[in-house]
mmCIF file of C-alpha atoms in Angstrom:
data_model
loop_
_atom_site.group_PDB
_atom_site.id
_atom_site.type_symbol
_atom_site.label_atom_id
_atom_site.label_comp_id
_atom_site.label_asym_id
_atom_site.label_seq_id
_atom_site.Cartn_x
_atom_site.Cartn_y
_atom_site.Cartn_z
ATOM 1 C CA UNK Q 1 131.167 64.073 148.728
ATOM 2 C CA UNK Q 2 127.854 66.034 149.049
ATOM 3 C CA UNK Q 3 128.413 69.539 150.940
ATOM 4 C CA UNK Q 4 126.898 68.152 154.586
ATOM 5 C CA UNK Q 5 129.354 65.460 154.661
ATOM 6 C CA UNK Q 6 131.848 67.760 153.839
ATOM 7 C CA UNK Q 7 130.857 70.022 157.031
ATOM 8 C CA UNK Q 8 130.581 66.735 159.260
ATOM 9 C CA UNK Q 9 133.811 66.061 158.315
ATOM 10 C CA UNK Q 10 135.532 68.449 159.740
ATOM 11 C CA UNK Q 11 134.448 71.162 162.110
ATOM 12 C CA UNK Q 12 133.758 71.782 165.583
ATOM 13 C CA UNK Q 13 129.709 72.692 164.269
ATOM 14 C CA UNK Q 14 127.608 71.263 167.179
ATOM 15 C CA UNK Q 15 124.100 71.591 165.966
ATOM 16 C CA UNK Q 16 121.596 69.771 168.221
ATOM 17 C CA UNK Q 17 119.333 72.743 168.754
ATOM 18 C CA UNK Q 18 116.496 73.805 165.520
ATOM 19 C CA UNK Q 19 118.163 77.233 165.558
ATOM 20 C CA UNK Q 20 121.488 75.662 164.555
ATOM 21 C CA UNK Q 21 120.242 72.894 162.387
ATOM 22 C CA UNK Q 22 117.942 75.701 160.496
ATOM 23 C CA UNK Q 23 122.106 77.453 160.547
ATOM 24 C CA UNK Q 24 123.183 73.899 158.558
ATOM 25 C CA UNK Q 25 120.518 73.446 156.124
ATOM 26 C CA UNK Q 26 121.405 77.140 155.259
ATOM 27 C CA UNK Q 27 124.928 75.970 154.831
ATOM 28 C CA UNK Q 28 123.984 73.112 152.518
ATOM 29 C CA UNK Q 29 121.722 75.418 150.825
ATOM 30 C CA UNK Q 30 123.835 77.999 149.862
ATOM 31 C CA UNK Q 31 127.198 75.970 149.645
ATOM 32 C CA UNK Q 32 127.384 76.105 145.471
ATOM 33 C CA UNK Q 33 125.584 79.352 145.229
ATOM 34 C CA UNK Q 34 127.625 82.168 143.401
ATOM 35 C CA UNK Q 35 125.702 85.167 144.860
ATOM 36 C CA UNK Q 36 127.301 87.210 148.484
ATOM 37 C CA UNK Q 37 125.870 85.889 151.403
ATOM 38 C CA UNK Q 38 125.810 87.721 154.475
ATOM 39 C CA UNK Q 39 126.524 86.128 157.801
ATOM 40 C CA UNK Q 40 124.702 87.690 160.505
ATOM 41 C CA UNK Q 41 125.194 87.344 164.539
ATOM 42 C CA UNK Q 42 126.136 88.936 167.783
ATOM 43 C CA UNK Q 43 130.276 88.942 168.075
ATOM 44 C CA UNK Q 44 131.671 85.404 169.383
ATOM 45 C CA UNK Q 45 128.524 83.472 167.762
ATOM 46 C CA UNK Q 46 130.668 81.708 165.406
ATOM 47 C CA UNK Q 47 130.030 84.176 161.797
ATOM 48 C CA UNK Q 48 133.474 83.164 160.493
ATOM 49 C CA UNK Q 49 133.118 79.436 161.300
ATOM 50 C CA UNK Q 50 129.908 79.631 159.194
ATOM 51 C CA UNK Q 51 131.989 81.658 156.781
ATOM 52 C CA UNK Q 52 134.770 78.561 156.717
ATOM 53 C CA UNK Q 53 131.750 76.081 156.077
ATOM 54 C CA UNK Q 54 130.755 77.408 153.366
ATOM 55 C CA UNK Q 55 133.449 78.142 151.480
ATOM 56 C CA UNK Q 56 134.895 74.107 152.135
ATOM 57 C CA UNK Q 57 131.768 72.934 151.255
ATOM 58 C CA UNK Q 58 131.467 74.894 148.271
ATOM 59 C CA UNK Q 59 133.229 74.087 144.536
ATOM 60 C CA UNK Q 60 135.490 77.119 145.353
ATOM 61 C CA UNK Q 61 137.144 74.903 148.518
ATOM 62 C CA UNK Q 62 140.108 73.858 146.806
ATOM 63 C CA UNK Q 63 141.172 77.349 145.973
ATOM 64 C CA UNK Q 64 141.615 80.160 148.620
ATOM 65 C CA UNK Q 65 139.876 81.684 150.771
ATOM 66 C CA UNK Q 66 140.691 85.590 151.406
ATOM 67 C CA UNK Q 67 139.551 87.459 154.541
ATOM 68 C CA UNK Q 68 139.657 90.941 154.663
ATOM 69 C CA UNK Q 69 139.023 92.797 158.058
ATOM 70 C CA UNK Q 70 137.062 95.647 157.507
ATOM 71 C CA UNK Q 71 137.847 98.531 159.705
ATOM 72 C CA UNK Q 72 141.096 97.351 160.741
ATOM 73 C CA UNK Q 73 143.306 100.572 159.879
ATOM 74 C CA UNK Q 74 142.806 103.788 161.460
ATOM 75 C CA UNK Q 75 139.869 106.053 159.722
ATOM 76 C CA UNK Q 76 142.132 108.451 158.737
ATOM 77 C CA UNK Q 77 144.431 105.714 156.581
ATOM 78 C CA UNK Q 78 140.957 103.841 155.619
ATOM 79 C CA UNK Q 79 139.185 106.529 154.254
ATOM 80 C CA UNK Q 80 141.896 106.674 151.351
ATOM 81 C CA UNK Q 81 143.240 103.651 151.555
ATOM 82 C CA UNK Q 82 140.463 100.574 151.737
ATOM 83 C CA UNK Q 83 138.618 100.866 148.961
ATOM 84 C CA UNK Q 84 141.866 100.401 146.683
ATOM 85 C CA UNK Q 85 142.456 97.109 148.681
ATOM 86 C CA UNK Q 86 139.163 95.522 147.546
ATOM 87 C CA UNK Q 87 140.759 95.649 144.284
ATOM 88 C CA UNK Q 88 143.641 93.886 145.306
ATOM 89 C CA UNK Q 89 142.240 91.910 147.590
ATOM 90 C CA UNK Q 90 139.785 90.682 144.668
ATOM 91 C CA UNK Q 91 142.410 90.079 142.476
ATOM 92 C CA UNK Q 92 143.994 87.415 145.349
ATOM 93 C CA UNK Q 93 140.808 86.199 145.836
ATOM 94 C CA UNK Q 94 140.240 85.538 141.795
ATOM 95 C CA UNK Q 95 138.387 82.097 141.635
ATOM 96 C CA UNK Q 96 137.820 81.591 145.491
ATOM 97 C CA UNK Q 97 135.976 83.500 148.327
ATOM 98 C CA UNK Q 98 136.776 86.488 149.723
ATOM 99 C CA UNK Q 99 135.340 87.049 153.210
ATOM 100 C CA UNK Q 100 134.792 90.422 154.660
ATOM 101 C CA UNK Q 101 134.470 90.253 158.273
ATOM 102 C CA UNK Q 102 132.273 93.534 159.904
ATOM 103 C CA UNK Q 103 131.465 94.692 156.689
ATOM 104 C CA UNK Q 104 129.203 97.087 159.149
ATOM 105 C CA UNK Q 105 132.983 98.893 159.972
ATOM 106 C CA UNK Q 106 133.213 99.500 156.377
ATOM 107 C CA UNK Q 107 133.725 103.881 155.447
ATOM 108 C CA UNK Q 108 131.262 104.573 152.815
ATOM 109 C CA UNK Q 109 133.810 104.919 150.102
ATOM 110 C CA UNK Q 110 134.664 101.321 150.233
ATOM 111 C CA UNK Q 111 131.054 100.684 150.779
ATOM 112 C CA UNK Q 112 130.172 102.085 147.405
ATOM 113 C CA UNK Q 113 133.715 100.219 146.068
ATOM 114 C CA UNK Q 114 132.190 96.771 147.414
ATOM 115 C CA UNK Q 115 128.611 97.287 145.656
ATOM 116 C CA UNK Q 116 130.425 98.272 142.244
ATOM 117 C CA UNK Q 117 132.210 95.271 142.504
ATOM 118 C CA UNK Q 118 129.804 93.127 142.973
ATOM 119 C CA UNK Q 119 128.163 94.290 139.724
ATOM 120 C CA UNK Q 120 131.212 93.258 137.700
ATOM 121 C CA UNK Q 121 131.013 90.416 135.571
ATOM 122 C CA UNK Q 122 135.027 90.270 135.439
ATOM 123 C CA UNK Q 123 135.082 88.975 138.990
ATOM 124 C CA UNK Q 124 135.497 85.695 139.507
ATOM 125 C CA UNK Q 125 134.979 85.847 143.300
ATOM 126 C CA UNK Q 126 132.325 84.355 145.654
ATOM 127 C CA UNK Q 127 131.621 87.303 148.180
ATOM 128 C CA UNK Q 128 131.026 86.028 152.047
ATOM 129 C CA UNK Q 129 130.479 88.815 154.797
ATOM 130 C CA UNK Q 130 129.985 88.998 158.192
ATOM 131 C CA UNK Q 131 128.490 91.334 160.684
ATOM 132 C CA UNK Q 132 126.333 92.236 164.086
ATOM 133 C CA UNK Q 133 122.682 92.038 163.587
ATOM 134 C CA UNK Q 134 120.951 95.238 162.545
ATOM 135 C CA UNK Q 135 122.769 96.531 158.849
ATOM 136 C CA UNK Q 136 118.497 97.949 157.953
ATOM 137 C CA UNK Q 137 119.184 100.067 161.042
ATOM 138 C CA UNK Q 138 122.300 101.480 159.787
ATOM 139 C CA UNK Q 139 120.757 102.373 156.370
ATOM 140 C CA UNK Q 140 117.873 104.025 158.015
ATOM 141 C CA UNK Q 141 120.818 106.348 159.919
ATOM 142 C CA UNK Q 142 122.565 106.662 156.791
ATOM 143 C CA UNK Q 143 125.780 104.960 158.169
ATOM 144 C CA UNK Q 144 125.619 102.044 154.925
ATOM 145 C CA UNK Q 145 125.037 102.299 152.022
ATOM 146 C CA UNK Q 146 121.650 100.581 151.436
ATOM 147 C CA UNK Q 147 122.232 99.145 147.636
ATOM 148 C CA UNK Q 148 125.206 97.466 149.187
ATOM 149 C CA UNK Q 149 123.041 95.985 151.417
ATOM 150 C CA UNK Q 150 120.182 94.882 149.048
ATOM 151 C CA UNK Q 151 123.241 92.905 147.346
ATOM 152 C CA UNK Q 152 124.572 91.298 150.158
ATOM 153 C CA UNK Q 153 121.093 90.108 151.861
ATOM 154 C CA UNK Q 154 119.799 88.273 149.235
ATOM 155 C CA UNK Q 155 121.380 85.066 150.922
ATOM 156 C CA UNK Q 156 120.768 85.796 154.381
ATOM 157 C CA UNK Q 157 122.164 83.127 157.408
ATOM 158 C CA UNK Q 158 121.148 84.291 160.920
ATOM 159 C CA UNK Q 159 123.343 83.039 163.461
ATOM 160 C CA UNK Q 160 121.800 82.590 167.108
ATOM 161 C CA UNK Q 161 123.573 83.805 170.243
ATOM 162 C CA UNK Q 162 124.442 81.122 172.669
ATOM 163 C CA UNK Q 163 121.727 81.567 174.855
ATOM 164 C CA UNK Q 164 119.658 81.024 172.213
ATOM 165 C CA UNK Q 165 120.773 77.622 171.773
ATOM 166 C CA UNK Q 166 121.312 76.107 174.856
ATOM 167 C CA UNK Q 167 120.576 72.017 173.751
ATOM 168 C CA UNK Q 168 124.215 72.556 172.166
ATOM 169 C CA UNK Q 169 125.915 73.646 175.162
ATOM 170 C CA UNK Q 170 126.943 70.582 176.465
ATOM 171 C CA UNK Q 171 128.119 69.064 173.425
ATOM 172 C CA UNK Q 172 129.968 71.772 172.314
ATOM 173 C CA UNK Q 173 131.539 72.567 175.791
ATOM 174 C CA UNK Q 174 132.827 68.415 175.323
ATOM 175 C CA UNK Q 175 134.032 68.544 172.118
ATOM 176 C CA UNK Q 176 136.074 71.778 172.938
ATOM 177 C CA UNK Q 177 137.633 70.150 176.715
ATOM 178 C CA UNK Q 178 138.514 67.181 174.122
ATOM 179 C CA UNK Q 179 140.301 69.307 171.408
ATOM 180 C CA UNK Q 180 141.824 71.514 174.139
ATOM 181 C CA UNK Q 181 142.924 68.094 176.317
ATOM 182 C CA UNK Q 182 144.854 66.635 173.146
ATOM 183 C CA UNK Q 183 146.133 69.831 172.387
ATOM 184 C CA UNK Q 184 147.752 70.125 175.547
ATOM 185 C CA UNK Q 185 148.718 66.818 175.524
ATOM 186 C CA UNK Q 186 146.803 65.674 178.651
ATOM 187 C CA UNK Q 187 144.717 62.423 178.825
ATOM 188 C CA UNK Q 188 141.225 62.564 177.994
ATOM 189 C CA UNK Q 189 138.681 65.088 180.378
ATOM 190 C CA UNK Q 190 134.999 64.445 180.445
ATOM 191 C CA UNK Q 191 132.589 66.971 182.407
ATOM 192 C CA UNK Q 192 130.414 66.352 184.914
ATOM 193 C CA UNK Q 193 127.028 66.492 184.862
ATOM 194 C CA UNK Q 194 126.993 69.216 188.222
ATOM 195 C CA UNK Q 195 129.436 70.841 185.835
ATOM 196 C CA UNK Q 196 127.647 70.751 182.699
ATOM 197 C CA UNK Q 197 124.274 71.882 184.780
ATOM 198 C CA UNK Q 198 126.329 75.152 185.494
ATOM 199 C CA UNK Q 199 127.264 75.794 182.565
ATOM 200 C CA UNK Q 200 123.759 75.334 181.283
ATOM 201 C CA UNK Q 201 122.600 78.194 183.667
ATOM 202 C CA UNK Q 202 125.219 80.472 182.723
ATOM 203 C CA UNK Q 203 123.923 83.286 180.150
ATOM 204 C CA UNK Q 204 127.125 83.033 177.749
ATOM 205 C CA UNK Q 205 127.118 86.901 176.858
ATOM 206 C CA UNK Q 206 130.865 86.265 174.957
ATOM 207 C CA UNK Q 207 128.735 83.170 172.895
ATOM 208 C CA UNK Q 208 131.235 80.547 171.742
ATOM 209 C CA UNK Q 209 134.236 82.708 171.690
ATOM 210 C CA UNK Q 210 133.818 83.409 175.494
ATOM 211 C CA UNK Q 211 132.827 79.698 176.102
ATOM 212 C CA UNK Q 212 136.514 78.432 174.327
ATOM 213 C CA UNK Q 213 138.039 81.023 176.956
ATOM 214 C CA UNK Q 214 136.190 78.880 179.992
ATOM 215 C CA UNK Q 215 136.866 75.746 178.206
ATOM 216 C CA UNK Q 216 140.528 76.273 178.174
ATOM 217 C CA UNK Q 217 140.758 77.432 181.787
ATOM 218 C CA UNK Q 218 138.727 74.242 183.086
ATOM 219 C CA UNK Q 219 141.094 72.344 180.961
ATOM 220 C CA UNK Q 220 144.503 73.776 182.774
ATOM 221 C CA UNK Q 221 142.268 73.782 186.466
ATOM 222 C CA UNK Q 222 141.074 69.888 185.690
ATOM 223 C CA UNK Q 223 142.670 67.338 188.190
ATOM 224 C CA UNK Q 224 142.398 64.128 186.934
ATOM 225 C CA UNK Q 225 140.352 63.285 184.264
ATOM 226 C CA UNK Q 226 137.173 64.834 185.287
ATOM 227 C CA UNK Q 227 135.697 68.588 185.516
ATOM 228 C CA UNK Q 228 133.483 69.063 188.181
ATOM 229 C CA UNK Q 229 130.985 71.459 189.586
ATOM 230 C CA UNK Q 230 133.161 73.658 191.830
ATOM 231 C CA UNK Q 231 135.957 74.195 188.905
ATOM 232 C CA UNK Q 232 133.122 75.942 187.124
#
């Protein structure tokens, strides 16, 4: 099965607008490509969905994939403590992906720990990592470490805000009532078009993460089997 069947198959990826289908072809692109490849967006956007699509569209899918949340310990514990996980972590990962989610949060140490690794020919391990838009800033401040960065940018995928992308809204709002309908075992809810003109005008600030927070609470509020305008 050729990788963009693969991500048809099975994900919630609504991409109607260019800015997502440029997102896909990026996807299908890079799907088989051994180098890191960072994941860039605005928090909620979706950078670990993209993350998932790539790895089960890759050769590595059948193996696992390993996410590692950087920045998730106190500093104090991190700053002696993280960089000796990558090496376990790496190990686990052996023959998959490992995904580093805000690789941004990262203390320098395991900054440095990352980039050696990468270098290492002993690693079997596809490298995926996510974080906010602007890492070149945070080399110009000195807050990353900027051959870390020349590593992990080769394979860039820029994922648009919400806002941006605002021919998806509607589909995507549908296909996450439906999902959230059968998961709560209620019949199926459409939305109406008032509705859906609402949500068109609404700014999305929390992207996709805030929209599956709305999402679920039209599903609970939804009498019948319809979403309308004033449940918005």
């Amino acid at each position: 099965m050729p990788p963009s069947s693969r991500i048809r198959a099975g994900s919630l990826l609504v991409a109607e607008s260019q800015s997502m289908k440029t997102v896909l072809s990026a996807i299908v692109n890079l799907s088989d490509v051994s180098e890191p490849v960072l994941i860039e967006g605005e928090p909620g956007s979706g950078r670990e969905l993209i993350a998932r699509l790539l790895h089960h569209s890759s050769g590595r899918r059948h193996l696992d994939m390993v996410s590692i949340k950087a920045g998730a310990a106190p500093a104090e514990i991190v700053s002696c403590s993280e960089a000796e996980e990558f090496q376990n972590t790496f190990t686990t990962a052996q023959g998959g992906t490992l995904l580093v989610r805000d690789v941004c949060e990262l203390q320098g140490r395991s900054q440095r720990k990352l980039s050696k690794m990468l270098d290492e020919s002993s690693w079997d391990v596809r490298v995926l990592a996510t974080s906010d838009p602007g890492l070149s800033a945070a080399v110009d401040a000195g807050m990353f470490y900027d051959p870390l960065l020349q590593k992990l940018s080769q394979n860039t995928i820029v994922v648009p805000p919400l806002r941006d992308r605002r021919e998806d809204i509607v589909s995507l709002m549908g296909q996450l009532v439906t999902a959230l309908a059968k998961d709560m075992g209620r019949t199926r809810i459409t939305v109406s078009t008032l509705a859906n003109d609402t949500l068109l005008r609404y700014p999305w600030p929390g992207n996709v993460a805030e929209m599956k927070q709305v999402a679920r609470r039209l599903v609970i509020r939804a009498r019948g089997g319809r979403i309308e305008a004033a449940d918005v």
